[in-house]
Amino acid sequence: MRLKNWYGVCAIILIVAMLGTPVLSSLVMAQESEAIIVKAAQDGERDAEAEVNKGIWFIAGCLGGVPGLIVSYVYTPTPPSARLIGKSPEYVAAYSDAYIRKAKKIQTDMALTGCGVAAASYAAYYLFLIMFGCII
Amino acid sequence: MLTALVVGFVTLTAFTADFERHVIEGDFHETTSGTVYYQNSSKVTVEVNDPIEQMMIVDGKVMDIYYPQEGKVFRIKSKMGSPPPLVQGIITAIKGGDGLTEMGYTLAGNKKKEDILYTYWEPPKKMKKFLGIIILGMKKGRVVYTEARTPEGEVVSKSFYQDYIKFGNIWLPSDIYSESYRDSNITKEHIVYKNFTPHIPKRVLNFSLPTSIHVKEIKW
């Protein structure tokens, strides 16, 4: 009787192992793929932070006003192609998305700041002229 | 059939070279190897064999990244164009000061230290707010060192070029080591080139993507 129970237990373990292995391996693969995507997104955001020239976009917003702001929304920056050498398709897709999203955010934020600074300067200047009676 | 990049008095003609590239960022270490095919200044193909099979075909402002095993293609179109990968260091080395002059840099001074002549190059006036000086180290007429700085004088990157080999009538560096600095992080890149040959295989020259594959377009 005991022996029969042992056979039963062994059979269950074997079945679980046979059925479970593909599930486990696909889980591991999914986790690896997710890790690649997370790393790619981090790399993309970090590179965008380092490579987008904040000063140029601030000046574009400051001197260009609304057109400068529109350009910052429309212009898509170019990520470094060397970053994609030997990388998987998942990495390429996630890196490009993250880089472009972050770079555009920096561009528009800086252009908006520049635009705001310019607008505030104009307002202060106008106020100054009114206060000192240059404009009636 | 193949055009050439004319650089001052030297001409970079088509070449094929095997490469091994190591990138180290903190604890992360990555090795990539394959072959680079330089057809002309705007057409470069990189065939990666390890860690995955990948082909990068840069043709002007379009770059195709093809994965033969997965049957996937990314087509990246950029308005400005991206410098072709893996040949930029070689082009910098053979262009030297001529390349900087083309970009509007002007020679600001020089200093000789041991047997290396260091020249200091200032960016164009309009760009001085955004770009710093570039230092070029030359030994026996070959670039052995480049350094780029921010307008505030902080070092952005350093590159060392060595093991020059004669290719036609020009000398090409077969070992390029670079360090780039951002915040407190250092990225190290070491590329070793081997087996330089002027021959580009027909399968690369005539390569076209399989028509059955769906191309995913990304606009940069």
CSV table of C-alpha atoms in Angstrom, one decimal:
chain,number,residue,atom,x,y,z
A,1,MET,CA,0.0,0.0,0.0
A,2,ARG,CA,2.8,2.4,1.0
A,3,LEU,CA,4.7,1.6,-2.1
A,4,LYS,CA,1.7,2.4,-4.2
A,5,ASN,CA,1.4,5.8,-2.5
A,6,TRP,CA,5.1,6.5,-3.3
A,7,TYR,CA,4.5,5.7,-6.9
A,8,GLY,CA,1.6,8.1,-6.9
A,9,VAL,CA,3.6,10.9,-5.3
A,10,CYS,CA,6.5,10.3,-7.8
A,11,ALA,CA,4.0,10.3,-10.7
A,12,ILE,CA,2.5,13.6,-9.5
A,13,ILE,CA,6.0,15.2,-9.1
A,14,LEU,CA,7.0,14.0,-12.6
A,15,ILE,CA,3.8,15.4,-14.2
A,16,VAL,CA,4.2,18.7,-12.3
A,17,ALA,CA,7.8,18.9,-13.4
A,18,MET,CA,6.9,18.1,-17.1
A,19,LEU,CA,4.1,20.5,-17.3
A,20,GLY,CA,5.7,23.2,-15.1
A,21,THR,CA,9.1,23.4,-17.0
A,22,PRO,CA,7.7,25.3,-20.1
A,23,VAL,CA,5.7,27.6,-17.9
A,24,LEU,CA,8.7,28.3,-15.7
A,25,SER,CA,11.0,28.9,-18.7
A,26,SER,CA,8.5,31.2,-20.3
A,27,LEU,CA,8.2,33.1,-17.0
A,28,VAL,CA,12.0,33.4,-16.9
A,29,MET,CA,12.0,34.6,-20.5
A,30,ALA,CA,9.3,37.1,-19.8
A,31,GLN,CA,11.2,38.4,-16.8
A,32,GLU,CA,14.4,38.7,-18.8
A,33,SER,CA,12.5,40.6,-21.6
A,34,GLU,CA,11.0,42.9,-19.0
A,35,ALA,CA,14.4,43.5,-17.5
A,36,ILE,CA,15.8,44.4,-21.0
A,37,ILE,CA,12.9,46.9,-21.6
A,38,VAL,CA,13.4,48.5,-18.2
A,39,LYS,CA,17.2,48.9,-18.8
A,40,ALA,CA,16.6,50.2,-22.3
A,41,ALA,CA,14.2,52.8,-21.0
A,42,GLN,CA,16.6,53.8,-18.3
A,43,ASP,CA,19.5,54.1,-20.8
A,44,GLY,CA,17.3,56.1,-23.2
A,45,GLU,CA,16.2,58.6,-20.6
A,46,ARG,CA,19.8,58.9,-19.2
A,47,ASP,CA,21.3,59.5,-22.7
A,48,ALA,CA,18.6,62.1,-23.5
A,49,GLU,CA,19.2,63.9,-20.3
A,50,ALA,CA,22.9,64.0,-21.0
A,51,GLU,CA,22.8,64.8,-24.8
A,52,VAL,CA,19.9,67.3,-25.3
A,53,ASN,CA,21.3,70.8,-25.3
A,54,LYS,CA,19.2,72.5,-22.7
A,55,GLY,CA,20.7,76.0,-23.4
A,56,ILE,CA,19.8,75.9,-27.1
A,57,TRP,CA,16.1,75.1,-26.3
A,58,PHE,CA,15.9,77.8,-23.6
A,59,ILE,CA,17.2,80.3,-26.0
A,60,ALA,CA,14.8,79.0,-28.7
A,61,GLY,CA,11.9,79.6,-26.3
A,62,CYS,CA,13.3,82.9,-25.1
A,63,LEU,CA,14.0,84.5,-28.5
A,64,GLY,CA,11.7,82.4,-30.7
A,65,GLY,CA,8.6,82.8,-28.6
A,66,VAL,CA,5.6,80.7,-29.7
A,67,PRO,CA,7.3,79.5,-33.0
A,68,GLY,CA,10.3,78.4,-30.8
A,69,LEU,CA,7.9,76.5,-28.6
A,70,ILE,CA,6.2,74.8,-31.6
A,71,VAL,CA,9.6,73.7,-33.0
A,72,SER,CA,10.5,72.2,-29.6
A,73,TYR,CA,7.3,70.1,-29.8
A,74,VAL,CA,7.7,69.1,-33.4
A,75,TYR,CA,11.5,68.5,-33.6
A,76,THR,CA,12.5,64.9,-32.9
A,77,PRO,CA,16.1,64.5,-31.6
A,78,THR,CA,18.4,61.8,-33.0
A,79,PRO,CA,19.5,59.1,-30.5
A,80,PRO,CA,23.1,57.8,-30.9
A,81,SER,CA,23.1,54.8,-33.3
A,82,ALA,CA,26.1,53.3,-31.6
A,83,ARG,CA,23.9,52.6,-28.6
A,84,LEU,CA,21.9,50.1,-30.6
A,85,ILE,CA,24.9,47.9,-31.8
A,86,GLY,CA,24.3,44.3,-30.7
A,87,LYS,CA,21.0,45.1,-29.0
A,88,SER,CA,17.8,43.0,-29.2
A,89,PRO,CA,14.7,44.3,-31.0
A,90,GLU,CA,13.0,44.8,-27.6
A,91,TYR,CA,15.9,47.0,-26.5
A,92,VAL,CA,15.9,49.1,-29.7
A,93,ALA,CA,12.2,49.7,-29.5
A,94,ALA,CA,12.2,50.6,-25.8
A,95,TYR,CA,15.4,52.7,-26.0
A,96,SER,CA,14.2,54.8,-29.0
A,97,ASP,CA,10.8,55.4,-27.4
A,98,ALA,CA,12.3,56.4,-24.0
A,99,TYR,CA,15.0,58.6,-25.6
A,100,ILE,CA,12.6,60.5,-27.8
A,101,ARG,CA,10.0,60.9,-25.1
A,102,LYS,CA,12.5,62.2,-22.6
A,103,ALA,CA,14.3,64.4,-25.1
A,104,LYS,CA,11.1,66.0,-26.3
A,105,LYS,CA,10.0,66.7,-22.7
A,106,ILE,CA,13.4,68.4,-21.9
A,107,GLN,CA,13.1,70.4,-25.2
A,108,THR,CA,9.6,71.6,-24.5
A,109,ASP,CA,10.2,72.3,-20.8
A,110,MET,CA,13.3,74.4,-21.6
A,111,ALA,CA,11.6,76.2,-24.5
A,112,LEU,CA,8.5,76.9,-22.2
A,113,THR,CA,10.8,78.2,-19.5
A,114,GLY,CA,12.6,80.4,-22.0
A,115,CYS,CA,9.3,81.6,-23.3
A,116,GLY,CA,8.0,82.3,-19.8
A,117,VAL,CA,11.2,84.2,-18.9
A,118,ALA,CA,10.9,86.3,-22.1
A,119,ALA,CA,7.2,87.0,-21.4
A,120,ALA,CA,7.9,88.0,-17.8
A,121,SER,CA,10.7,90.3,-18.9
A,122,TYR,CA,8.5,92.0,-21.4
A,123,ALA,CA,5.7,92.4,-18.8
A,124,ALA,CA,8.2,93.8,-16.3
A,125,TYR,CA,9.6,96.2,-18.9
A,126,TYR,CA,6.0,97.3,-19.9
A,127,LEU,CA,5.1,97.8,-16.2
A,128,PHE,CA,8.3,99.8,-15.7
A,129,LEU,CA,7.4,102.1,-18.7
A,130,ILE,CA,3.8,102.6,-17.3
A,131,MET,CA,5.1,103.3,-13.7
A,132,PHE,CA,7.5,105.9,-14.9
A,133,GLY,CA,5.0,107.5,-17.2
A,134,CYS,CA,6.6,106.6,-20.5
A,135,ILE,CA,3.3,105.1,-21.6
A,136,ILE,CA,0.0,106.8,-20.9
B,1,MET,CA,31.3,52.2,-58.2
B,2,LEU,CA,32.4,53.0,-54.7
B,3,THR,CA,32.8,56.7,-53.8
B,4,ALA,CA,35.5,57.8,-51.4
B,5,LEU,CA,35.7,60.3,-48.6
B,6,VAL,CA,38.3,62.9,-49.5
B,7,VAL,CA,40.0,64.2,-46.4
B,8,GLY,CA,42.6,66.9,-47.0
B,9,PHE,CA,45.3,65.0,-48.9
B,10,VAL,CA,44.2,61.5,-47.7
B,11,THR,CA,41.3,59.5,-49.2
B,12,LEU,CA,39.4,56.9,-47.2
B,13,THR,CA,38.3,54.3,-49.6
B,14,ALA,CA,35.9,51.4,-49.0
B,15,PHE,CA,37.0,48.9,-46.4
B,16,THR,CA,35.9,45.8,-44.5
B,17,ALA,CA,37.2,45.1,-41.0
B,18,ASP,CA,36.3,42.7,-38.2
B,19,PHE,CA,35.7,44.4,-34.8
B,20,GLU,CA,35.4,43.6,-31.2
B,21,ARG,CA,33.8,46.2,-29.0
B,22,HIS,CA,33.7,46.3,-25.2
B,23,VAL,CA,31.6,48.8,-23.3
B,24,ILE,CA,31.9,49.2,-19.5
B,25,GLU,CA,29.4,51.3,-17.5
B,26,GLY,CA,29.8,50.8,-13.8
B,27,ASP,CA,29.1,47.1,-13.2
B,28,PHE,CA,27.7,46.6,-16.7
B,29,HIS,CA,30.1,45.0,-19.2
B,30,GLU,CA,29.1,44.2,-22.8
B,31,THR,CA,31.1,42.7,-25.6
B,32,THR,CA,30.0,42.8,-29.2
B,33,SER,CA,31.7,41.5,-32.2
B,34,GLY,CA,31.2,41.4,-36.0
B,35,THR,CA,32.2,43.1,-39.2
B,36,VAL,CA,32.0,46.6,-40.4
B,37,TYR,CA,31.7,47.5,-44.1
B,38,TYR,CA,32.5,51.1,-45.0
B,39,GLN,CA,31.3,51.8,-48.5
B,40,ASN,CA,31.4,55.6,-48.5
B,41,SER,CA,30.9,58.4,-46.0
B,42,SER,CA,27.2,57.9,-45.9
B,43,LYS,CA,26.9,54.2,-46.5
B,44,VAL,CA,28.1,51.8,-43.7
B,45,THR,CA,26.9,48.3,-42.9
B,46,VAL,CA,27.6,46.7,-39.5
B,47,GLU,CA,27.1,43.0,-39.2
B,48,VAL,CA,27.0,41.8,-35.6
B,49,ASN,CA,27.5,38.1,-34.9
B,50,ASP,CA,27.7,38.2,-31.1
B,51,PRO,CA,25.8,38.4,-28.7
B,52,ILE,CA,23.0,38.4,-31.4
B,53,GLU,CA,22.7,38.4,-35.1
B,54,GLN,CA,22.0,41.9,-36.3
B,55,MET,CA,22.6,44.0,-39.3
B,56,MET,CA,22.7,47.8,-39.2
B,57,ILE,CA,22.6,49.4,-42.6
B,58,VAL,CA,23.2,53.2,-42.5
B,59,ASP,CA,22.4,54.9,-45.8
B,60,GLY,CA,22.4,58.6,-45.5
B,61,LYS,CA,19.6,59.6,-43.1
B,62,VAL,CA,18.0,56.2,-43.1
B,63,MET,CA,19.2,53.3,-40.8
B,64,ASP,CA,17.8,49.8,-41.1
B,65,ILE,CA,18.3,47.5,-38.1
B,66,TYR,CA,17.6,43.9,-39.3
B,67,TYR,CA,17.3,40.8,-37.2
B,68,PRO,CA,17.5,37.8,-39.5
B,69,GLN,CA,16.7,35.2,-36.8
B,70,GLU,CA,13.6,37.1,-35.5
B,71,GLY,CA,12.6,38.3,-38.9
B,72,LYS,CA,12.3,41.9,-37.7
B,73,VAL,CA,13.4,45.2,-39.2
B,74,PHE,CA,13.4,48.7,-37.7
B,75,ARG,CA,13.7,51.6,-40.2
B,76,ILE,CA,14.9,54.7,-38.5
B,77,LYS,CA,14.6,57.9,-40.4
B,78,SER,CA,16.2,61.0,-39.0
B,79,LYS,CA,16.0,64.5,-40.2
B,80,MET,CA,19.6,65.3,-39.2
B,81,GLY,CA,21.2,61.9,-39.9
B,82,SER,CA,23.1,60.0,-37.3
B,83,PRO,CA,26.9,59.5,-37.5
B,84,PRO,CA,27.5,55.9,-38.8
B,85,PRO,CA,28.5,53.6,-36.0
B,86,LEU,CA,32.0,52.1,-35.5
B,87,VAL,CA,33.7,54.2,-38.2
B,88,GLN,CA,33.5,57.6,-36.5
B,89,GLY,CA,36.7,57.0,-34.5
B,90,ILE,CA,38.6,56.0,-37.7
B,91,ILE,CA,37.3,59.1,-39.6
B,92,THR,CA,38.3,61.4,-36.7
B,93,ALA,CA,41.7,59.8,-36.7
B,94,ILE,CA,42.4,60.3,-40.4
B,95,LYS,CA,40.8,63.7,-40.6
B,96,GLY,CA,42.6,65.2,-37.5
B,97,GLY,CA,42.8,69.0,-37.6
B,98,ASP,CA,41.3,69.1,-41.1
B,99,GLY,CA,38.0,67.7,-39.7
B,100,LEU,CA,37.9,70.3,-37.0
B,101,THR,CA,38.6,73.1,-39.5
B,102,GLU,CA,35.7,71.8,-41.6
B,103,MET,CA,33.5,72.1,-38.5
B,104,GLY,CA,34.5,75.7,-38.0
B,105,TYR,CA,37.0,75.1,-35.2
B,106,THR,CA,40.1,77.3,-35.1
B,107,LEU,CA,43.6,76.5,-33.8
B,108,ALA,CA,44.2,78.3,-30.6
B,109,GLY,CA,47.5,77.0,-29.5
B,110,ASN,CA,49.8,74.1,-29.2
B,111,LYS,CA,52.1,72.4,-26.7
B,112,LYS,CA,54.7,69.6,-27.1
B,113,LYS,CA,54.9,67.1,-24.3
B,114,GLU,CA,57.4,64.3,-24.7
B,115,ASP,CA,56.9,63.2,-28.3
B,116,ILE,CA,53.3,64.2,-28.6
B,117,LEU,CA,52.2,67.5,-30.1
B,118,TYR,CA,49.0,68.7,-28.5
B,119,THR,CA,46.9,71.3,-30.4
B,120,TYR,CA,44.1,73.2,-28.9
B,121,TRP,CA,41.0,74.0,-31.0
B,122,GLU,CA,38.3,76.5,-30.2
B,123,PRO,CA,34.7,76.1,-31.4
B,124,PRO,CA,33.1,78.6,-33.7
B,125,LYS,CA,32.2,81.9,-31.9
B,126,LYS,CA,28.5,81.3,-32.2
B,127,MET,CA,28.8,77.9,-30.6
B,128,LYS,CA,31.1,78.9,-27.7
B,129,LYS,CA,28.2,78.9,-25.2
B,130,PHE,CA,27.5,75.3,-25.9
B,131,LEU,CA,30.8,73.7,-27.0
B,132,GLY,CA,34.2,73.7,-25.3
B,133,ILE,CA,37.7,73.3,-26.7
B,134,ILE,CA,39.0,70.1,-28.3
B,135,ILE,CA,42.5,68.9,-27.8
B,136,LEU,CA,44.2,66.8,-30.4
B,137,GLY,CA,47.3,64.8,-29.7
B,138,MET,CA,49.5,64.0,-32.7
B,139,LYS,CA,52.5,61.7,-32.9
B,140,LYS,CA,54.5,61.2,-36.1
B,141,GLY,CA,51.6,62.9,-38.0
B,142,ARG,CA,49.0,60.5,-36.6
B,143,VAL,CA,46.2,61.3,-34.2
B,144,VAL,CA,46.9,59.5,-30.9
B,145,TYR,CA,44.6,61.4,-28.5
B,146,THR,CA,41.5,63.6,-28.6
B,147,GLU,CA,39.8,65.3,-25.7
B,148,ALA,CA,36.5,67.2,-25.7
B,149,ARG,CA,35.6,69.7,-23.0
B,150,THR,CA,32.5,71.7,-22.0
B,151,PRO,CA,32.5,75.5,-22.3
B,152,GLU,CA,33.3,75.5,-18.5
B,153,GLY,CA,36.4,73.4,-19.2
B,154,GLU,CA,35.1,70.1,-17.8
B,155,VAL,CA,36.3,67.0,-19.7
B,156,VAL,CA,33.5,65.3,-21.6
B,157,SER,CA,35.4,62.6,-23.4
B,158,LYS,CA,38.9,61.3,-24.0
B,159,SER,CA,40.0,58.9,-26.8
B,160,PHE,CA,43.2,57.1,-27.4
B,161,TYR,CA,44.1,55.9,-30.9
B,162,GLN,CA,46.9,53.3,-31.3
B,163,ASP,CA,48.2,50.3,-33.3
B,164,TYR,CA,48.0,52.1,-36.7
B,165,ILE,CA,48.1,49.9,-39.7
B,166,LYS,CA,48.9,50.8,-43.3
B,167,PHE,CA,45.8,50.6,-45.5
B,168,GLY,CA,46.5,51.6,-49.1
B,169,ASN,CA,48.2,54.9,-48.8
B,170,ILE,CA,46.8,55.9,-45.4
B,171,TRP,CA,47.2,54.8,-41.8
B,172,LEU,CA,44.2,53.6,-39.8
B,173,PRO,CA,44.0,53.1,-36.1
B,174,SER,CA,43.2,49.5,-35.2
B,175,ASP,CA,42.7,50.1,-31.5
B,176,ILE,CA,40.5,53.0,-30.2
B,177,TYR,CA,39.8,53.4,-26.5
B,178,SER,CA,37.4,56.1,-25.3
B,179,GLU,CA,36.1,57.3,-21.9
B,180,SER,CA,33.1,59.6,-21.7
B,181,TYR,CA,32.1,61.3,-18.5
B,182,ARG,CA,28.6,62.4,-17.5
B,183,ASP,CA,27.9,63.5,-13.9
B,184,SER,CA,30.0,61.0,-11.9
B,185,ASN,CA,29.6,58.1,-14.3
B,186,ILE,CA,32.3,56.9,-16.7
B,187,THR,CA,31.5,55.0,-19.9
B,188,LYS,CA,34.5,53.1,-21.3
B,189,GLU,CA,34.5,51.9,-24.9
B,190,HIS,CA,37.3,49.8,-26.4
B,191,ILE,CA,37.1,48.9,-30.1
B,192,VAL,CA,39.7,46.6,-31.7
B,193,TYR,CA,39.6,46.3,-35.5
B,194,LYS,CA,41.2,43.4,-37.4
B,195,ASN,CA,41.6,42.1,-40.9
B,196,PHE,CA,41.3,45.3,-42.8
B,197,THR,CA,40.6,44.6,-46.5
B,198,PRO,CA,39.4,46.9,-49.4
B,199,HIS,CA,37.1,44.1,-50.5
B,200,ILE,CA,33.4,44.4,-49.7
B,201,PRO,CA,31.5,41.1,-50.4
B,202,LYS,CA,28.8,41.2,-53.1
B,203,ARG,CA,26.2,40.0,-50.6
B,204,VAL,CA,26.7,43.2,-48.7
B,205,LEU,CA,26.9,45.5,-51.7
B,206,ASN,CA,23.7,44.0,-53.2
B,207,PHE,CA,21.9,43.4,-49.9
B,208,SER,CA,18.2,44.2,-49.8
B,209,LEU,CA,15.8,43.3,-47.0
B,210,PRO,CA,13.5,40.3,-47.6
B,211,THR,CA,10.2,41.6,-49.0
B,212,SER,CA,8.2,39.4,-46.7
B,213,ILE,CA,9.4,41.1,-43.6
B,214,HIS,CA,7.3,43.8,-42.0
B,215,VAL,CA,9.3,47.0,-41.5
B,216,LYS,CA,8.6,49.0,-38.4
B,217,GLU,CA,9.4,52.7,-39.1
B,218,ILE,CA,10.7,55.0,-36.4
B,219,LYS,CA,11.1,58.7,-37.1
B,220,TRP,CA,13.9,60.4,-35.2
